[in-house]
XYZ file of C-alpha atoms in Angstrom:
325
model
C 6.508 -21.750 13.442
C 3.070 -20.423 12.519
C 4.128 -19.022 9.161
C 1.063 -17.591 7.373
C -0.613 -20.351 5.421
C -2.046 -20.697 1.936
C -5.030 -18.659 3.092
C -2.734 -15.681 2.592
C -1.028 -16.982 -0.534
C 0.022 -14.483 -3.202
C -2.390 -14.217 -6.091
C -1.450 -16.654 -8.822
C 0.645 -18.745 -6.419
C -2.075 -20.659 -4.594
C 0.102 -23.730 -4.077
C 2.686 -21.675 -2.179
C 2.439 -20.003 1.208
C 3.667 -16.511 2.032
C 6.507 -18.194 3.880
C 7.544 -20.133 0.780
C 7.678 -16.971 -1.317
C 9.346 -14.702 1.217
C 12.051 -17.233 2.050
C 13.207 -17.157 -1.570
C 13.373 -13.383 -2.180
C 16.642 -12.386 -3.901
C 16.247 -8.934 -2.313
C 17.239 -10.341 1.080
C 20.762 -10.959 2.309
C 19.236 -12.583 5.395
C 15.736 -13.695 6.355
C 14.510 -14.435 9.877
C 11.126 -15.444 11.294
C 9.841 -15.252 14.848
C 6.541 -15.632 16.644
C 4.967 -14.941 20.006
C 1.795 -16.195 21.568
C -0.796 -13.661 22.714
C -3.776 -14.042 24.976
C -6.852 -13.417 22.833
C -9.888 -12.975 25.047
C -11.927 -11.685 22.111
C -11.340 -14.728 19.851
C -14.375 -16.787 19.018
C -12.846 -19.780 20.726
C -11.386 -17.737 23.545
C -8.002 -19.176 22.673
C -4.552 -17.912 21.843
C -3.580 -15.680 18.956
C -0.122 -15.577 17.456
C 1.955 -12.703 16.096
C 4.357 -13.754 13.342
C 7.229 -11.461 12.357
C 9.253 -11.670 9.153
C 12.513 -9.714 8.812
C 14.425 -9.261 5.569
C 17.834 -7.596 5.647
C 17.716 -5.951 2.232
C 20.673 -6.349 -0.117
C 23.605 -4.433 1.338
C 25.048 -3.877 -2.122
C 21.918 -2.225 -3.483
C 20.886 -0.241 -0.413
C 24.432 0.998 0.180
C 24.678 2.252 -3.411
C 21.377 4.136 -3.099
C 22.276 5.549 0.322
C 25.666 6.796 -0.892
C 24.372 8.372 -4.112
C 21.435 10.104 -2.396
C 23.651 11.499 0.352
C 26.120 12.813 -2.243
C 23.266 14.454 -4.178
C 22.130 16.285 -1.050
C 25.658 17.501 -0.349
C 25.955 18.796 -3.917
C 22.579 20.534 -3.710
C 23.395 22.398 -0.516
C 26.880 23.301 -1.710
C 25.219 24.917 -4.724
C 22.743 26.675 -2.460
C 25.593 28.024 -0.319
C 27.560 29.243 -3.335
C 24.486 30.940 -4.841
C 23.615 32.656 -1.554
C 27.189 33.865 -1.001
C 27.325 35.217 -4.549
C 23.990 36.984 -4.072
C 25.131 38.604 -0.831
C 28.391 39.739 -2.401
C 26.565 41.283 -5.340
C 24.427 43.243 -2.896
C 27.440 44.424 -0.954
C 29.211 45.426 -4.174
C 26.061 47.206 -5.397
C 26.394 45.560 -8.820
C 22.683 44.804 -9.237
C 21.100 47.018 -11.914
C 17.605 48.473 -11.850
C 15.225 46.965 -14.383
C 11.854 47.883 -12.908
C 10.555 49.867 -15.882
C 11.078 46.907 -18.222
C 10.134 44.000 -15.991
C 7.356 45.132 -13.658
C 4.507 45.254 -16.229
C 5.415 41.774 -17.460
C 5.697 40.430 -13.922
C 2.271 41.838 -13.110
C 0.873 40.073 -16.180
C 2.416 36.789 -14.971
C 0.945 37.329 -11.516
C -2.549 38.141 -12.780
C -2.606 35.219 -15.224
C -1.498 32.637 -12.680
C -3.572 34.105 -9.867
C -6.738 34.052 -11.989
C -6.204 30.435 -13.061
C -5.461 29.263 -9.526
C -2.169 27.755 -10.647
C -0.076 30.131 -8.536
C -1.831 29.080 -5.343
C -1.463 25.383 -6.222
C 2.222 25.899 -7.058
C 2.978 27.629 -3.775
C 1.082 25.011 -1.767
C 3.095 22.289 -3.501
C 6.504 23.882 -3.009
C 6.140 25.669 0.350
C 6.899 22.788 2.731
C 8.905 20.687 0.288
C 12.705 20.309 0.133
C 12.500 22.501 -2.998
C 11.024 25.523 -1.216
C 14.250 27.523 -1.557
C 15.052 26.506 -5.129
C 14.644 28.445 -8.366
C 11.973 27.398 -10.849
C 14.272 25.262 -13.001
C 15.553 23.468 -9.910
C 12.002 23.024 -8.589
C 11.136 21.264 -11.835
C 14.263 19.127 -11.588
C 13.415 18.176 -7.998
C 9.862 17.052 -8.787
C 11.176 15.118 -11.776
C 13.580 13.216 -9.530
C 12.946 10.079 -7.504
C 12.982 12.071 -4.275
C 10.510 14.592 -5.691
C 8.127 11.941 -6.984
C 8.232 10.234 -3.612
C 7.500 13.529 -1.849
C 4.593 14.225 -4.208
C 2.914 10.842 -3.789
C 3.319 10.858 -0.005
C 1.981 14.406 0.537
C -0.947 14.390 -1.900
C -3.908 12.339 -0.726
C -5.252 11.234 -4.107
C -4.088 10.669 -7.672
C -6.259 13.632 -8.656
C -4.359 15.906 -6.275
C -1.046 14.616 -7.619
C -2.199 15.410 -11.168
C -3.411 18.894 -10.125
C -0.070 19.678 -8.466
C 1.856 18.538 -11.542
C -0.430 20.563 -13.824
C 0.056 23.700 -11.710
C 3.838 23.348 -11.838
C 3.674 22.921 -15.608
C 1.388 25.951 -16.043
C 3.584 28.202 -13.887
C 6.671 27.125 -15.815
C 4.999 27.767 -19.184
C 3.706 31.238 -18.271
C 6.995 32.342 -16.712
C 8.952 31.011 -19.694
C 6.629 32.819 -22.096
C 7.179 36.082 -20.189
C 10.895 36.029 -20.930
C 11.692 37.164 -17.391
C 14.829 35.753 -15.833
C 14.491 33.122 -13.132
C 18.175 32.124 -13.101
C 19.236 35.051 -10.937
C 19.969 35.257 -7.245
C 18.359 38.687 -7.040
C 14.917 38.456 -5.403
C 14.339 42.214 -5.109
C 10.743 42.978 -6.132
C 11.842 45.859 -8.349
C 14.759 44.110 -10.032
C 13.528 40.517 -10.329
C 9.766 40.770 -9.829
C 8.880 37.367 -11.260
C 10.848 35.676 -8.473
C 8.954 37.857 -6.024
C 5.684 36.691 -7.573
C 6.745 33.039 -7.161
C 8.034 33.410 -3.578
C 6.142 30.710 -1.666
C 6.023 32.630 1.615
C 4.085 35.559 0.122
C 0.288 35.840 -0.070
C -1.397 37.342 -3.162
C -2.033 40.517 -1.180
C 1.646 40.794 -0.293
C 2.692 40.263 -3.903
C 0.230 42.901 -5.106
C 1.408 45.367 -2.479
C 5.060 44.704 -3.290
C 4.578 45.298 -6.995
C 2.656 48.488 -6.287
C 5.187 49.849 -3.832
C 8.192 49.000 -5.978
C 8.932 52.615 -6.788
C 9.181 53.568 -3.127
C 12.630 53.568 -1.501
C 15.213 50.909 -2.282
C 17.588 51.183 0.645
C 15.430 49.356 3.164
C 14.823 46.549 0.696
C 18.512 46.407 -0.091
C 19.395 45.932 3.569
C 16.632 43.346 4.005
C 18.004 41.414 1.046
C 21.417 41.278 2.698
C 19.843 39.895 5.880
C 17.898 37.342 3.827
C 20.996 36.288 1.892
C 22.890 35.760 5.140
C 20.031 33.660 6.526
C 20.180 31.422 3.444
C 23.950 31.120 3.860
C 23.444 30.104 7.488
C 20.804 27.492 6.591
C 22.991 25.994 3.863
C 25.983 25.793 6.197
C 23.918 24.080 8.896
C 22.685 21.497 6.395
C 26.196 20.913 5.036
C 27.517 20.490 8.564
C 24.880 17.781 9.121
C 25.559 16.086 5.800
C 29.322 16.109 6.266
C 29.167 14.332 9.620
C 30.482 10.751 9.441
C 27.342 8.769 8.609
C 27.235 5.240 7.240
C 24.474 2.763 6.516
C 24.436 -0.207 8.866
C 21.510 -2.006 7.323
C 18.002 -1.621 5.925
C 15.484 -4.184 7.113
C 11.980 -4.782 5.834
C 9.660 -6.058 8.560
C 6.204 -7.569 8.082
C 4.001 -8.861 10.899
C 0.870 -10.975 10.797
C -1.752 -11.584 13.423
C -2.888 -15.201 13.310
C -6.224 -15.876 15.020
C -7.010 -18.864 17.213
C -8.686 -20.372 14.151
C -5.415 -20.104 12.210
C -6.456 -17.213 9.961
C -3.543 -14.825 9.202
C -3.843 -11.098 8.495
C -1.031 -8.682 7.690
C -0.896 -6.071 10.454
C 2.275 -4.008 9.895
C 4.840 -3.360 7.167
C 7.882 -1.277 8.061
C 11.310 -0.314 6.765
C 13.897 -0.065 9.560
C 16.929 1.994 8.581
C 19.946 1.739 10.880
C 22.784 4.207 10.417
C 25.972 4.904 12.309
C 26.516 8.555 13.232
C 30.010 8.802 14.624
C 30.013 6.098 17.273
C 26.243 6.044 17.714
C 23.906 3.682 15.861
C 20.524 5.242 15.214
C 17.388 3.586 13.844
C 14.695 5.401 11.880
C 11.506 3.585 10.869
C 9.271 4.204 7.864
C 5.765 2.772 7.741
C 5.017 1.057 4.441
C 1.619 0.055 3.151
C -0.290 -3.190 3.644
C -2.643 -2.818 0.659
C -2.531 -5.409 -2.122
C -0.427 -3.105 -4.298
C 2.098 -2.616 -1.481
C 2.397 -6.337 -0.853
C 2.737 -6.969 -4.583
C 5.970 -4.967 -4.416
C 7.173 -7.317 -1.683
C 6.339 -10.364 -3.753
C 8.269 -8.887 -6.681
C 11.269 -10.249 -4.817
C 13.700 -7.456 -5.691
C 14.803 -4.179 -4.133
C 12.342 -2.168 -6.214
C 10.888 1.321 -6.458
C 8.788 0.902 -3.311
C 11.890 0.111 -1.260
C 13.909 2.878 -2.901
C 11.217 5.481 -2.189
C 10.893 4.344 1.425
C 14.668 4.400 1.891
C 15.040 7.934 0.500
C 12.107 9.162 2.590
C 13.583 7.603 5.734
C 16.989 9.140 4.979
C 15.266 12.506 4.796
C 14.215 12.118 8.422
C 17.876 11.849 9.385
C 18.758 15.297 8.066
C 15.691 17.195 9.241
């Protein structure tokens, strides 16, 4: 077996090969190695190259616990979304929402102008728009990005540490300005006249649309009222679809970390791929979803840690997300 040699030894463990280290990882319930010979016409010696594959079935106990808790959290989130949307629709149908435009519109305009001028509103909307938190209220948006799933989303969608920091700063600034305004964000009412700060924060609206909505607030409420009912029903429908998906019988079969090396004809190994394979059983069907993991030194350091660590947890949650999209 052409297990990668000491030329690829972990830093600080020069006397050990990658194979020595990986065979002893406590994170693995089972470890397997395989290799295949390849024809390498480009090699300096014109000889054969070898592909070596390492497979680690990650601890069933740990991955099962994470899978179960994350799935339950998603169910709870969408149940809350469904309840909030149904309550909002009922309040519209019962006509129990009270007009507050005279008190709230000037303050909402101040919030809009402050955040628009600083650029924080645009950064906030760009951050939230395509995220799993796009439909959530401001407090829940903060909770999401403070969670493991949110941090994983942030680091995988922002290209640099600077962009991550800018996104976090924008979220903080929006939260501070809205909190200082005293306007309610814990309501299900998104009518521009009755809850204008939520209208300002709506990720689907451009600055021009927000400005126009604030300006036209005094004009006719019936059309907006009917549109709100349609919107509420659409949110109910989305939540029900997600709950139907999440309540299907799904169980984790296994989570396997796979690393491959290309070994040249001269015997020089180089890591080529690093993947998490997640296998789940949906009803009677077993489905596999793969997540590409990094091959940089920092990524491989997480492998050499030997445990099911943050890198594996983030990859597992991200891969689970693909199952419900």
